[in-house]
Tab-separated table of C-alpha atoms and ligand atoms in Angstrom:
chain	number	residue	atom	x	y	z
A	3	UNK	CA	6.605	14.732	13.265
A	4	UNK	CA	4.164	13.662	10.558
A	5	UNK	CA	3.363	9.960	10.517
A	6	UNK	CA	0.782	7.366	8.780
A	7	UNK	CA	-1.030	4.923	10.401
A	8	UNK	CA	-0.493	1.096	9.535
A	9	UNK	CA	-4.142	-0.892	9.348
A	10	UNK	CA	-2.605	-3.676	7.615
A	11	UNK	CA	0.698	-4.706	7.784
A	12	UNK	CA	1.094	-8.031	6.023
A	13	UNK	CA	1.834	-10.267	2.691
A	14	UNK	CA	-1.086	-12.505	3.861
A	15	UNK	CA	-4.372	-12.837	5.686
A	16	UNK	CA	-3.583	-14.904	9.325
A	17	UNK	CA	-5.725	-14.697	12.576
A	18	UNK	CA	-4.959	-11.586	14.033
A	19	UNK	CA	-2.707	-10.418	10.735
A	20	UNK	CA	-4.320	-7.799	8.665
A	21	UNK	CA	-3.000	-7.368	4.775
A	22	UNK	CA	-1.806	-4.119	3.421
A	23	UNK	CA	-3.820	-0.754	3.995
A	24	UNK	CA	-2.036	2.462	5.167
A	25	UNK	CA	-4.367	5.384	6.496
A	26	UNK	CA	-3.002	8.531	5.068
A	27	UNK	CA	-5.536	10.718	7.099
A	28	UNK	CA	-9.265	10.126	7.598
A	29	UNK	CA	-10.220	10.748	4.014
A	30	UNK	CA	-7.129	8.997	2.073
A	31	UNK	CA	-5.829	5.739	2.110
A	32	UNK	CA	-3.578	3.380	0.062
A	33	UNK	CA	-4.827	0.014	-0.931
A	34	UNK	CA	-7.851	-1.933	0.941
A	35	UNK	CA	-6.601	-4.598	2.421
A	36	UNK	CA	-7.592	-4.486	6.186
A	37	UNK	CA	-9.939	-1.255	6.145
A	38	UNK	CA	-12.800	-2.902	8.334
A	39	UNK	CA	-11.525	-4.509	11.176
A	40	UNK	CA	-8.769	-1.508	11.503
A	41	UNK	CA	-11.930	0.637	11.257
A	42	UNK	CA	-14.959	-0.364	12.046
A	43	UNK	CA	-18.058	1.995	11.360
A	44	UNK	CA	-14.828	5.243	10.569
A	45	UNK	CA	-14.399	3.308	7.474
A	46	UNK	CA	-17.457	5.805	6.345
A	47	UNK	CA	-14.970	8.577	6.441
A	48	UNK	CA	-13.053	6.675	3.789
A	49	UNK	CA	-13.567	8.667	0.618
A	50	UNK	CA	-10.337	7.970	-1.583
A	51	UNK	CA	-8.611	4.753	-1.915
A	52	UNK	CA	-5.241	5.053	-3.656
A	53	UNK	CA	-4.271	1.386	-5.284
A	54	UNK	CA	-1.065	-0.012	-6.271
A	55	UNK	CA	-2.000	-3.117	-7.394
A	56	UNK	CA	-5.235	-5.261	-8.297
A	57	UNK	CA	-4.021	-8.287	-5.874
A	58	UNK	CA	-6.893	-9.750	-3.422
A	59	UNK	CA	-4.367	-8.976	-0.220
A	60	UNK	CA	-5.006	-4.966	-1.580
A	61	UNK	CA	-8.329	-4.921	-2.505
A	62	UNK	CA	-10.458	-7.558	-0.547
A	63	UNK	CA	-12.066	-4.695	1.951
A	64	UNK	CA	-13.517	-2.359	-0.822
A	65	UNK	CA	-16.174	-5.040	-1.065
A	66	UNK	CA	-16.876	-5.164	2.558
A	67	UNK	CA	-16.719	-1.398	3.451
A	68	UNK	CA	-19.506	-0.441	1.302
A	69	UNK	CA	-21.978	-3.416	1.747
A	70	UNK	CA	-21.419	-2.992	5.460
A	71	UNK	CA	-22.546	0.071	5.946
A	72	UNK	CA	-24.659	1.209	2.628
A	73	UNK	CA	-27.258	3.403	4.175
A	74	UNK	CA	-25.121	5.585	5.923
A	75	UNK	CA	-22.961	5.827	3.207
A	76	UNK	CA	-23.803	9.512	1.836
A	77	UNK	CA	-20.478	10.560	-0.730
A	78	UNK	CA	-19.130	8.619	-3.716
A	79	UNK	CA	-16.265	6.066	-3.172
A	80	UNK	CA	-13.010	7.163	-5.558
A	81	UNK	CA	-11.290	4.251	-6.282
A	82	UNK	CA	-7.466	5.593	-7.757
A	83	UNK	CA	-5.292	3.574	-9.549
A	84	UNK	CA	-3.610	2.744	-12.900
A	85	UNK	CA	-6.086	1.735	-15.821
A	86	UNK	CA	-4.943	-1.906	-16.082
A	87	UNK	CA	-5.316	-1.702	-11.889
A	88	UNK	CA	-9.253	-0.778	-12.007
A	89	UNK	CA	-9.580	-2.905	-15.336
A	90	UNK	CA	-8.743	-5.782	-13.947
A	91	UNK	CA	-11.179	-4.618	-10.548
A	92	UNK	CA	-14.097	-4.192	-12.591
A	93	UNK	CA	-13.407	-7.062	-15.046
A	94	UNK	CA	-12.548	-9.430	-12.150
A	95	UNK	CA	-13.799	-8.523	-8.817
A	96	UNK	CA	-16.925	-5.983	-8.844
A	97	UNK	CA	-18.400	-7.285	-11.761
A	98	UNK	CA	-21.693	-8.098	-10.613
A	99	UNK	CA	-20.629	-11.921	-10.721
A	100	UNK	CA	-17.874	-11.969	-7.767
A	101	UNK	CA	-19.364	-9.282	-6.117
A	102	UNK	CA	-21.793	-6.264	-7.402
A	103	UNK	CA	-21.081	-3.350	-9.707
A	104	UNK	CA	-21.122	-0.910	-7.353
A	105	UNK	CA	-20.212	1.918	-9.991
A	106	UNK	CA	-23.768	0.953	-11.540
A	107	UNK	CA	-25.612	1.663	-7.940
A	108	UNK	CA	-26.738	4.845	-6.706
A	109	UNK	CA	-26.710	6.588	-3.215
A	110	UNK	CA	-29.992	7.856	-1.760
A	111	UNK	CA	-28.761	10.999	-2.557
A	112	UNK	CA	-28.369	10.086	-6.415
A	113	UNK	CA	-24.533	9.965	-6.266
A	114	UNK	CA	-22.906	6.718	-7.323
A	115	UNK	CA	-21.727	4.577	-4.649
A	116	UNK	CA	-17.972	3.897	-6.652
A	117	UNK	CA	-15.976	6.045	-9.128
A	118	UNK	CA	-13.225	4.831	-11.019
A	119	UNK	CA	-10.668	7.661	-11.418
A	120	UNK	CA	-7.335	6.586	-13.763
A	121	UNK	CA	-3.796	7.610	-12.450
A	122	UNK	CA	-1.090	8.507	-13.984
A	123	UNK	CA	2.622	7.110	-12.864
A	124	UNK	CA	4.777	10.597	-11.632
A	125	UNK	CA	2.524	12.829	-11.725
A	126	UNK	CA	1.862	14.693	-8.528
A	127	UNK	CA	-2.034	15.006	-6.958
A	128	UNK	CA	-3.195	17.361	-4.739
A	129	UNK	CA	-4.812	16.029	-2.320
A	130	UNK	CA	-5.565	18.661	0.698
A	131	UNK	CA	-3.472	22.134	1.030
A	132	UNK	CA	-0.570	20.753	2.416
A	133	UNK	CA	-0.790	16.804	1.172
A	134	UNK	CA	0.051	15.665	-2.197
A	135	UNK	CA	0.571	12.270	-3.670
A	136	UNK	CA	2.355	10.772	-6.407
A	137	UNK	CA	2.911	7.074	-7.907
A	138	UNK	CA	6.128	5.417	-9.438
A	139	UNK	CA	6.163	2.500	-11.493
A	140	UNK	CA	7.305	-0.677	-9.749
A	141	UNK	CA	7.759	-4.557	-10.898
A	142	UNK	CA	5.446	-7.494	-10.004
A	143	UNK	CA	3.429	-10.127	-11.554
A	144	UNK	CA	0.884	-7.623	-12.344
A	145	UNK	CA	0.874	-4.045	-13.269
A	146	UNK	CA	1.618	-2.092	-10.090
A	147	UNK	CA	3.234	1.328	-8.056
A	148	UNK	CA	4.449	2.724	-5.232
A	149	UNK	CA	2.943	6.045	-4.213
A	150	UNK	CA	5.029	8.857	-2.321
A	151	UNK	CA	3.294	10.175	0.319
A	152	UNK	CA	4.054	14.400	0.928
A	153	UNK	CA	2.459	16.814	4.055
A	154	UNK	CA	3.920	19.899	4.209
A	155	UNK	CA	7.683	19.334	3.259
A	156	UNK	CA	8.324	16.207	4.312
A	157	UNK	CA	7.399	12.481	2.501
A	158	UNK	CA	7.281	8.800	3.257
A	159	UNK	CA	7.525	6.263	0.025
A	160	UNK	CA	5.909	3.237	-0.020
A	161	UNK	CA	7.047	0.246	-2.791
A	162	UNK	CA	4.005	-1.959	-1.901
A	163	UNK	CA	4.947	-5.242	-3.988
A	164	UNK	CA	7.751	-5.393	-6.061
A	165	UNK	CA	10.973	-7.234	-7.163
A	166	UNK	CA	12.871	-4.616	-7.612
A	167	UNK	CA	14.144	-1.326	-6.043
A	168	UNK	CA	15.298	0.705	-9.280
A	169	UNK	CA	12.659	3.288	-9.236
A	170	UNK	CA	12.392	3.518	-5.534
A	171	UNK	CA	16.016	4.053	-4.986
A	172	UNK	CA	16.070	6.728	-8.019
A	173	UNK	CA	13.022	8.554	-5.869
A	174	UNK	CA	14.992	8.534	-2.682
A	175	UNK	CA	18.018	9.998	-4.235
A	176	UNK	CA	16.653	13.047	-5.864
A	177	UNK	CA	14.369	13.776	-3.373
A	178	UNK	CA	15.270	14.971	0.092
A	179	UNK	CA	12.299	15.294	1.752
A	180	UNK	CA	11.443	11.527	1.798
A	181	UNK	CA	11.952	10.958	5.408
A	182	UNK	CA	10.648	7.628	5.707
A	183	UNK	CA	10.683	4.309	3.525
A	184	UNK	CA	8.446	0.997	3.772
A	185	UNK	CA	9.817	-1.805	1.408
A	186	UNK	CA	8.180	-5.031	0.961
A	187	UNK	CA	9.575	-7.710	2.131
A	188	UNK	CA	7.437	-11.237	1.708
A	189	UNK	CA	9.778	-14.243	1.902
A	190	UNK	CA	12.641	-15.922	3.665
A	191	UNK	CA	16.288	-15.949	1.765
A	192	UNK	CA	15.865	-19.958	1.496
A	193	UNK	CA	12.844	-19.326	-0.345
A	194	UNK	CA	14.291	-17.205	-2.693
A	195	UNK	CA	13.152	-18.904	-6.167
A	196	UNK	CA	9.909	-18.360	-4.753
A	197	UNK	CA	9.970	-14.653	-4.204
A	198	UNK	CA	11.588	-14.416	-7.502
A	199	UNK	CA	9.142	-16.271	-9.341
A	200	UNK	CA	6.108	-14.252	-7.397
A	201	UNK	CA	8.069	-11.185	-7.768
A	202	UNK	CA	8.865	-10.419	-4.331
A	203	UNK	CA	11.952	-9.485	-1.959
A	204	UNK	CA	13.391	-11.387	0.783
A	205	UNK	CA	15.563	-9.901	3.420
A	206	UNK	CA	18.835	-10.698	1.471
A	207	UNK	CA	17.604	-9.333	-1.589
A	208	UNK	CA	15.949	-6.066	-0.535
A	209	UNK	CA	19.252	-5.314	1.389
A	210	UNK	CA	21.503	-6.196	-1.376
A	211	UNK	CA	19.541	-3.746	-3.821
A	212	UNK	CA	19.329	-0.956	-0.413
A	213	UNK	CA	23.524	-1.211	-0.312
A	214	UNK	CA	23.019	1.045	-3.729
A	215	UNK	CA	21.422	3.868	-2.335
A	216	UNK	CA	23.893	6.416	-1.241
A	217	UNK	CA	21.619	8.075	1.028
A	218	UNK	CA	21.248	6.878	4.747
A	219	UNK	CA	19.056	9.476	6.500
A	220	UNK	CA	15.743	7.983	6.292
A	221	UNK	CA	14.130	5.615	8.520
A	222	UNK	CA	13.448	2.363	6.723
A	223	UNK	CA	10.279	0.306	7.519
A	224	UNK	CA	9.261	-3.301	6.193
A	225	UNK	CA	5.657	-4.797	5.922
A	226	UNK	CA	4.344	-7.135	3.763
A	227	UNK	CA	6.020	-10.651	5.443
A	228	UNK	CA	3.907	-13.884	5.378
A	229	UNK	CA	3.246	-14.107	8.978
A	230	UNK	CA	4.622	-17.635	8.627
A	231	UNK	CA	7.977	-16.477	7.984
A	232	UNK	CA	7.646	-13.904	10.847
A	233	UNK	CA	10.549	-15.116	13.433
A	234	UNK	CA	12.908	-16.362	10.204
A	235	UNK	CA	12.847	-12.943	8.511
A	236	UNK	CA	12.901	-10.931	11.534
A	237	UNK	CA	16.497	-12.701	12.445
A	238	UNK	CA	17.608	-12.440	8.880
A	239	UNK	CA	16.726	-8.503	8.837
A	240	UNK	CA	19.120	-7.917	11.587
A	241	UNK	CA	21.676	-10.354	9.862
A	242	UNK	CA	21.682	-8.134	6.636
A	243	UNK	CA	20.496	-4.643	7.664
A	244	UNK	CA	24.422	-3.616	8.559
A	245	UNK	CA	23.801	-0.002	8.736
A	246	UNK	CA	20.525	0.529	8.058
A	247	UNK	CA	18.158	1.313	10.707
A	248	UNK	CA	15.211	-0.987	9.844
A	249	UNK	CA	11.879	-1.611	11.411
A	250	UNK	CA	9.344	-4.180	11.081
A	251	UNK	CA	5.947	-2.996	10.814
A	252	UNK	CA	3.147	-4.305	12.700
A	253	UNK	CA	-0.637	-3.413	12.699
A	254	UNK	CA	-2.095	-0.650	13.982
A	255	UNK	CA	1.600	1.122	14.557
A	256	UNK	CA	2.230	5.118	13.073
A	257	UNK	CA	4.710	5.421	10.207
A	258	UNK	CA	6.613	8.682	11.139
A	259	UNK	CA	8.352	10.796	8.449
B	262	ZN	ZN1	0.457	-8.207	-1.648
B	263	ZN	ZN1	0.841	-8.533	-5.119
């Protein structure tokens, strides 16, 4: 079985909580949330990072990876993502006010330390011989995606944040060889006009949009609580999972798909 490993699993940064980063191998991974302390000095194999989304929870390590270890650094840092996802990351965030232009600085070896590199939603990227990814469009405050995740003929989707399951479900049920789900899942029912409002899912919600899908035979996995909320949400996932086999995902744990 194929799997992906977890290096952050959650909505918010707690002691001992990392926010959302998924390995896809050693090269690959989606969004930058907890890439350091998951890491440590491998985060210099890091040469892709695949965003869905220009929030801080996503993004915050891509400042620390490459000012940590600079002089070892010897390839170019591709930073993937919509084009109103990496405007708003060099307008905002490395912009040489917050934190340095890093797509302005050179390598010793004359390469640029960060490349920008524009996605486009459904198309499908090659990323190795047998691994390919692809993003969907999904709904939160900002522009974002989810990306589907192939090796060899079998995928995992992941929504990252979103609102709304419309696209993910219409991936799942035209293609059979996602194996694996991880939905968001960031608030408590009783704080429902929150989630809402931050365009987010609670327990009851996410299950109430899953009850559509006509599918069943994929693992489903959650991330993306406010640690907070942990104990509440994990007793309202088994009140509304009925038959869904659902898992809460922690740091450090494999996805398997
Ligand atoms: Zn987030
Ligand atoms: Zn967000």
């Amino acid at each position: 079985m194929k799997h992906i490993k977890v290096l952050g699993a959650y909505g918010t940064k707690a002691k001992g909580f990392g926010t959302t980063s998924f390995a896809l191998n050693k090269a690959h991974v989606i969004d930058a949330g907890n890439l350091l302390d998951a890491l440590g000095e491998e985060t210099l194999d890091i040469q892709n990072i695949w965003l869905t989304h220009s929030h801080l929870d996503h993004i915050v390590d891509i400042a620390y990876i490459i000012d940590n270890y600079f002089e070892q650094r010897d390839r170019t840092l591709n930073i993937y993502g919509t084009k109103a996802t990496l405007q708003a990351l060099k307008k905002h965030f490395l912009n040489d006010v917050i934190w340095p232009d890093f797509s302005k600085i050179q390598l010793s070896n004359g390469e640029m330390v960060v490349k920008y590199i524009d996605i486009e939603l459904d198309k499908v990227y090659t990323i190795s011989q047998n691994e390919s990814i692809k993003a969907f469009e999904t709904e939160h405050t900002v522009c974002s995606c989810g990306y589907i995740y192939t090796k060899d003929d079998s995928s995992i989707l992941i929504t990252a944040d979103t609102c709304s399951l419309d696209t993910a479900i219409q991936e799942i049920e035209v293609n059979n060889t996602i194996k694996s789900i991880v939905i968001e899942c960031s608030f408590p029912s009783h704080l429902e006009d929150l989630a809402l409002s931050s365009k987010h899912l609670t327990p009851k919600l996410l299950f109430s949009f899953l009850q559509n899908v006509k599918r069943r035979d994929f693992q489903l996995y959650i991330n993306h609580i406010k640690p907070t909320y942990i104990i509440e949400i994990t007793q309202e996932i088994e009140q509304y999972k009925n038959d869904f086999d659902a898992v809460l995902v922690k740091d450090g744990e494999n996805l398997h798909f």
